[in-house]
Tab-separated table of C-alpha atoms in Angstrom:
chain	number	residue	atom	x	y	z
A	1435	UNK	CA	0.000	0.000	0.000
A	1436	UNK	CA	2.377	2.469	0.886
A	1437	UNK	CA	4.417	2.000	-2.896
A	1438	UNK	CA	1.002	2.359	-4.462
A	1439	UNK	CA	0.662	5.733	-1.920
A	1440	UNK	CA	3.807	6.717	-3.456
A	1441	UNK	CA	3.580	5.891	-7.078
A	1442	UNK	CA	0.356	8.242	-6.572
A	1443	UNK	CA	2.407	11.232	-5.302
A	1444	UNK	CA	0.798	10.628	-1.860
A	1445	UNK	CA	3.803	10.767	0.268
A	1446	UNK	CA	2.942	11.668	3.493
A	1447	UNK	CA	0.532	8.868	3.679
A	1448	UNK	CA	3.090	6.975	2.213
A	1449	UNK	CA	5.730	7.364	4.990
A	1450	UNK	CA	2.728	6.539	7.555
A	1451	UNK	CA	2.067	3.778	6.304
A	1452	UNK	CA	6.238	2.620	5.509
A	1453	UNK	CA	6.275	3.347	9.776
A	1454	UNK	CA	3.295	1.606	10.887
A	1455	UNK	CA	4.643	-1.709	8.779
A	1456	UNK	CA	7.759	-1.162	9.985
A	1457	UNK	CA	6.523	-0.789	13.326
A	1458	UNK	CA	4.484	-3.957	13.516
A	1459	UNK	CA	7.455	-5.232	11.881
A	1460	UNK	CA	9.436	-4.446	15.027
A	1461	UNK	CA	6.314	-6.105	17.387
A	1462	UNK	CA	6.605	-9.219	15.933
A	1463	UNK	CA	9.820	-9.145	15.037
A	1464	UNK	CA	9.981	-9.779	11.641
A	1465	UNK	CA	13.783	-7.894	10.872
A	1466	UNK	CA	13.290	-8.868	7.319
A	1467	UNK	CA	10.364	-6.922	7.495
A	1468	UNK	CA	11.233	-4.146	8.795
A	1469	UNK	CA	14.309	-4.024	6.780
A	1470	UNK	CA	12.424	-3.336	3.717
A	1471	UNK	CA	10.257	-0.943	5.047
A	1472	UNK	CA	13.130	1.056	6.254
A	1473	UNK	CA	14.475	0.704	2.781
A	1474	UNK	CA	11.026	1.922	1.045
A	1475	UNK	CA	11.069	4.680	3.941
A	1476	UNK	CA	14.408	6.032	3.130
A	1477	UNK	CA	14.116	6.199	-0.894
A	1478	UNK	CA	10.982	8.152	-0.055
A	1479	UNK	CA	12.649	10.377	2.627
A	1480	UNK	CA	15.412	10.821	0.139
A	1481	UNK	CA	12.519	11.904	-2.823
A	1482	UNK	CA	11.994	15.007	-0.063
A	1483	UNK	CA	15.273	15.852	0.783
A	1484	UNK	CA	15.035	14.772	3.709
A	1485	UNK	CA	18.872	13.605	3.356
A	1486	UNK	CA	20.287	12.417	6.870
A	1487	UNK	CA	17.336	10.628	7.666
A	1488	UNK	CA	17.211	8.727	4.497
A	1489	UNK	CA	20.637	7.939	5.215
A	1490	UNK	CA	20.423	6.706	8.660
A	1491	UNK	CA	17.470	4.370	7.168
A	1492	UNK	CA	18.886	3.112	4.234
A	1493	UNK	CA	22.168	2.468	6.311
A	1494	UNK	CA	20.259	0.384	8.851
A	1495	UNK	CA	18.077	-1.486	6.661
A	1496	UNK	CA	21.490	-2.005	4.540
A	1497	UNK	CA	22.921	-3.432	7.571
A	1498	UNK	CA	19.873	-5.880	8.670
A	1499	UNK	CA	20.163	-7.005	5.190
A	1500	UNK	CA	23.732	-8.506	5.510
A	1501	UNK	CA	23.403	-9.581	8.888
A	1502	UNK	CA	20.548	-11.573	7.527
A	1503	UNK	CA	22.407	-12.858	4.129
A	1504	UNK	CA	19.998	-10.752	1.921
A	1505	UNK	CA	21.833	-9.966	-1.004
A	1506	UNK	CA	18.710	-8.541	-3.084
A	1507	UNK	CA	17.888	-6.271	0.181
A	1508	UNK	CA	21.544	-5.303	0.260
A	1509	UNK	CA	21.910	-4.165	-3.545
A	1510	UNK	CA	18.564	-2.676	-3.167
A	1511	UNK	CA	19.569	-0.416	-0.106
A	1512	UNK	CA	22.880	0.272	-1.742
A	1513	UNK	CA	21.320	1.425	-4.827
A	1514	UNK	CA	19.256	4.011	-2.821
A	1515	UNK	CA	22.116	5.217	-1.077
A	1516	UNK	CA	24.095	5.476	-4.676
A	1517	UNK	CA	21.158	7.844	-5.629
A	1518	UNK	CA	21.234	9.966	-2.132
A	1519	UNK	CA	25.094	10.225	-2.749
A	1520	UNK	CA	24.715	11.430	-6.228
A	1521	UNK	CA	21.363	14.102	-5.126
A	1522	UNK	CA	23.668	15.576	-2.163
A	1523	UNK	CA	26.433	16.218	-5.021
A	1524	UNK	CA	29.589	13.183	-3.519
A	1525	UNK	CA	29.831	11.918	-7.160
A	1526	UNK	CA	32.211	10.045	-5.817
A	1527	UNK	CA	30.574	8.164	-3.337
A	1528	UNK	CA	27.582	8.100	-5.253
A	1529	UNK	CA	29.547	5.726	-8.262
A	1530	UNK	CA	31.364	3.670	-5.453
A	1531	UNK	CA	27.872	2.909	-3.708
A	1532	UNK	CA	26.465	2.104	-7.378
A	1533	UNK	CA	29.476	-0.151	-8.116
A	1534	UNK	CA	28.837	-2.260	-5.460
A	1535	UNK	CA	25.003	-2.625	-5.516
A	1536	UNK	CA	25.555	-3.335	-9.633
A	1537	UNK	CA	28.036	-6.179	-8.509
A	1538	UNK	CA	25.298	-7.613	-6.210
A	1539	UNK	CA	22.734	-6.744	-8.812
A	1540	UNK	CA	24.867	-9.022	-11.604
A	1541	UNK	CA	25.574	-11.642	-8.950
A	1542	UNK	CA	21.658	-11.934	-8.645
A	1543	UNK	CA	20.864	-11.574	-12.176
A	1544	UNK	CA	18.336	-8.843	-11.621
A	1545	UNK	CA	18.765	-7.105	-15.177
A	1546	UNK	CA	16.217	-4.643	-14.593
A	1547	UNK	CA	18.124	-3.042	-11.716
A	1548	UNK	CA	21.525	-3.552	-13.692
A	1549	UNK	CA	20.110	-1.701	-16.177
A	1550	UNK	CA	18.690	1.064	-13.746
A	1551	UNK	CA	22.126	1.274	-12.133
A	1552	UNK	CA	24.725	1.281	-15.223
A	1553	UNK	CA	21.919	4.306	-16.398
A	1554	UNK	CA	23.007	6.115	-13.117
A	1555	UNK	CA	26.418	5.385	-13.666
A	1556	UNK	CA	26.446	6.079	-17.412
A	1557	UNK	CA	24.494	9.819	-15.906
A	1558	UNK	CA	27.736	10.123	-13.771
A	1559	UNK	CA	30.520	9.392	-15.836
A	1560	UNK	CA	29.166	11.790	-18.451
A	1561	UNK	CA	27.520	14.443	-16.506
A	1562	UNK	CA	29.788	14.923	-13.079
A	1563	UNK	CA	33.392	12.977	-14.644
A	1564	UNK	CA	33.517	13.821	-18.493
A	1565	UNK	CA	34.294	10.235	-18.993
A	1566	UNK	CA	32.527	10.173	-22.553
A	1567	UNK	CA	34.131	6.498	-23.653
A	1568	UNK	CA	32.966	5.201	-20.129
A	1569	UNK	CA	29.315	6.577	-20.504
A	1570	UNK	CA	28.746	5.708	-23.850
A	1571	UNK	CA	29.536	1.787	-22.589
A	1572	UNK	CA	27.518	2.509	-19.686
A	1573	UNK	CA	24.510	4.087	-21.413
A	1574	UNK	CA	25.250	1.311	-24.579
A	1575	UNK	CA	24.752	-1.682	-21.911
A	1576	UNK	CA	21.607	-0.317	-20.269
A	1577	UNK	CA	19.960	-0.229	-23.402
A	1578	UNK	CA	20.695	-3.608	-24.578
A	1579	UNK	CA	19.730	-4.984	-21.169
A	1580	UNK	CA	16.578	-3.080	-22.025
A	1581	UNK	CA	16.150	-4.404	-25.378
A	1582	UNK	CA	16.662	-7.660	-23.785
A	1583	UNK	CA	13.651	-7.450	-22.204
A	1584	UNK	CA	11.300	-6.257	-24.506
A	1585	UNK	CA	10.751	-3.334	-22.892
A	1586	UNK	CA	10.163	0.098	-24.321
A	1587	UNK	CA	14.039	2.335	-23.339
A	1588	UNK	CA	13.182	5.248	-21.613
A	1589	UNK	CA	13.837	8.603	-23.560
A	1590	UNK	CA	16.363	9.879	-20.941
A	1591	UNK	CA	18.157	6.723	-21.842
A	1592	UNK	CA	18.232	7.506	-25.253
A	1593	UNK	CA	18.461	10.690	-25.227
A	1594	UNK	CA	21.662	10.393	-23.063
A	1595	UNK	CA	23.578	7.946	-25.333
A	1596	UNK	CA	23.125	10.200	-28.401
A	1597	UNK	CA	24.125	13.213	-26.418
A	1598	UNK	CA	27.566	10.874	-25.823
A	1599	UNK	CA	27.978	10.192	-28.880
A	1600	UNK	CA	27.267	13.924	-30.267
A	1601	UNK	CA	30.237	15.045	-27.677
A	1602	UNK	CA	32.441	12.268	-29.376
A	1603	UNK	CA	31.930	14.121	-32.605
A	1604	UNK	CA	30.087	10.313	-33.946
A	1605	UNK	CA	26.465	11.606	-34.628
A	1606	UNK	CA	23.969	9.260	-35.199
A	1607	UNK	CA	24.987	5.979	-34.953
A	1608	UNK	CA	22.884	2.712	-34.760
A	1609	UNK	CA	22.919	0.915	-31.583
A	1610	UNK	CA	22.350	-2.964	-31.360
């Protein structure tokens, strides 16, 4: 309920609902549970800008999830964290965070995420690094992981590859 609050644009029931699960989470205790809810609590916290909280969250639920052997909730949390890093401006941190969670993510096979998180990796070797070569194998994989699965390629994605490839002084080029 509360990702369908949030999907909606209905945040602050959202987050009431993300703390009474993890709450009840807590009562029972469920810690698997309750790590996920602090992990759909602090991407939602970090939407707001709401930045140390978010943090604290994500690090916590992060946490629970290797203490547990949760690689998924791990990646997931890491991912988050890779996208708080990047919003506060540590482009740094932000691509070390992602490079971890995408190891996890190809470990698990999860190619939607790998091609979420090579996207936000392609984003900051181009935008924050200048690392044009890096990007455009970045942004080239993410679409062919899209492709893979016959799914329609968002028009940031897209859009972001040909702006590479503009900057390399290539044009239009196909991509398979």
């Amino acid at each position: 309920l509360g990702q369908v609050l949030e999907v909606l644009g209905q945040w602050k029931e959202s987050g009431e609902v993300y703390h009474q699960a993890s709450d009840l989470a807590g009562a029972i205790p469920d810690r698997l549970v309750e790590a996920r809810c602090q992990t759909s609590l602090g991407e939602l916290l970090r939407k707001e800008a709401c930045y140390s909280d978010a943090a604290a969250l994500l690090d916590r639920a992060r946490a629970s999830f290797a203490e547990l052997g949760d690689d998924a909730g791990v990646a997931l949390a890491l991912h988050y964290a890779g996208s708080l890093a990047a919003q506060q401006g540590d482009h740094v941190r932000s691509r070390t965070i992602s490079l971890h969670s995408l190891a996890l993510q190809r470990k698990l096979g999860d190619k939607p995420r790998i091609g979420r998180l090579l996207s936000n990796l392609g984003i900051l070797a181009h935008q924050y690094r200048g690392e044009l070569s890096e990007a455009r194998h970045l942004y080239e994989e993410s679409l062919a992981i899209g492709y893979s699965l016959i799914r329609v390629v968002s028009t940031h994605q897209a859009s972001a590859i040909a702006q590479v490839l503009r900057a390399q002084g290539l044009g239009a080029t196909k991509v398979a």
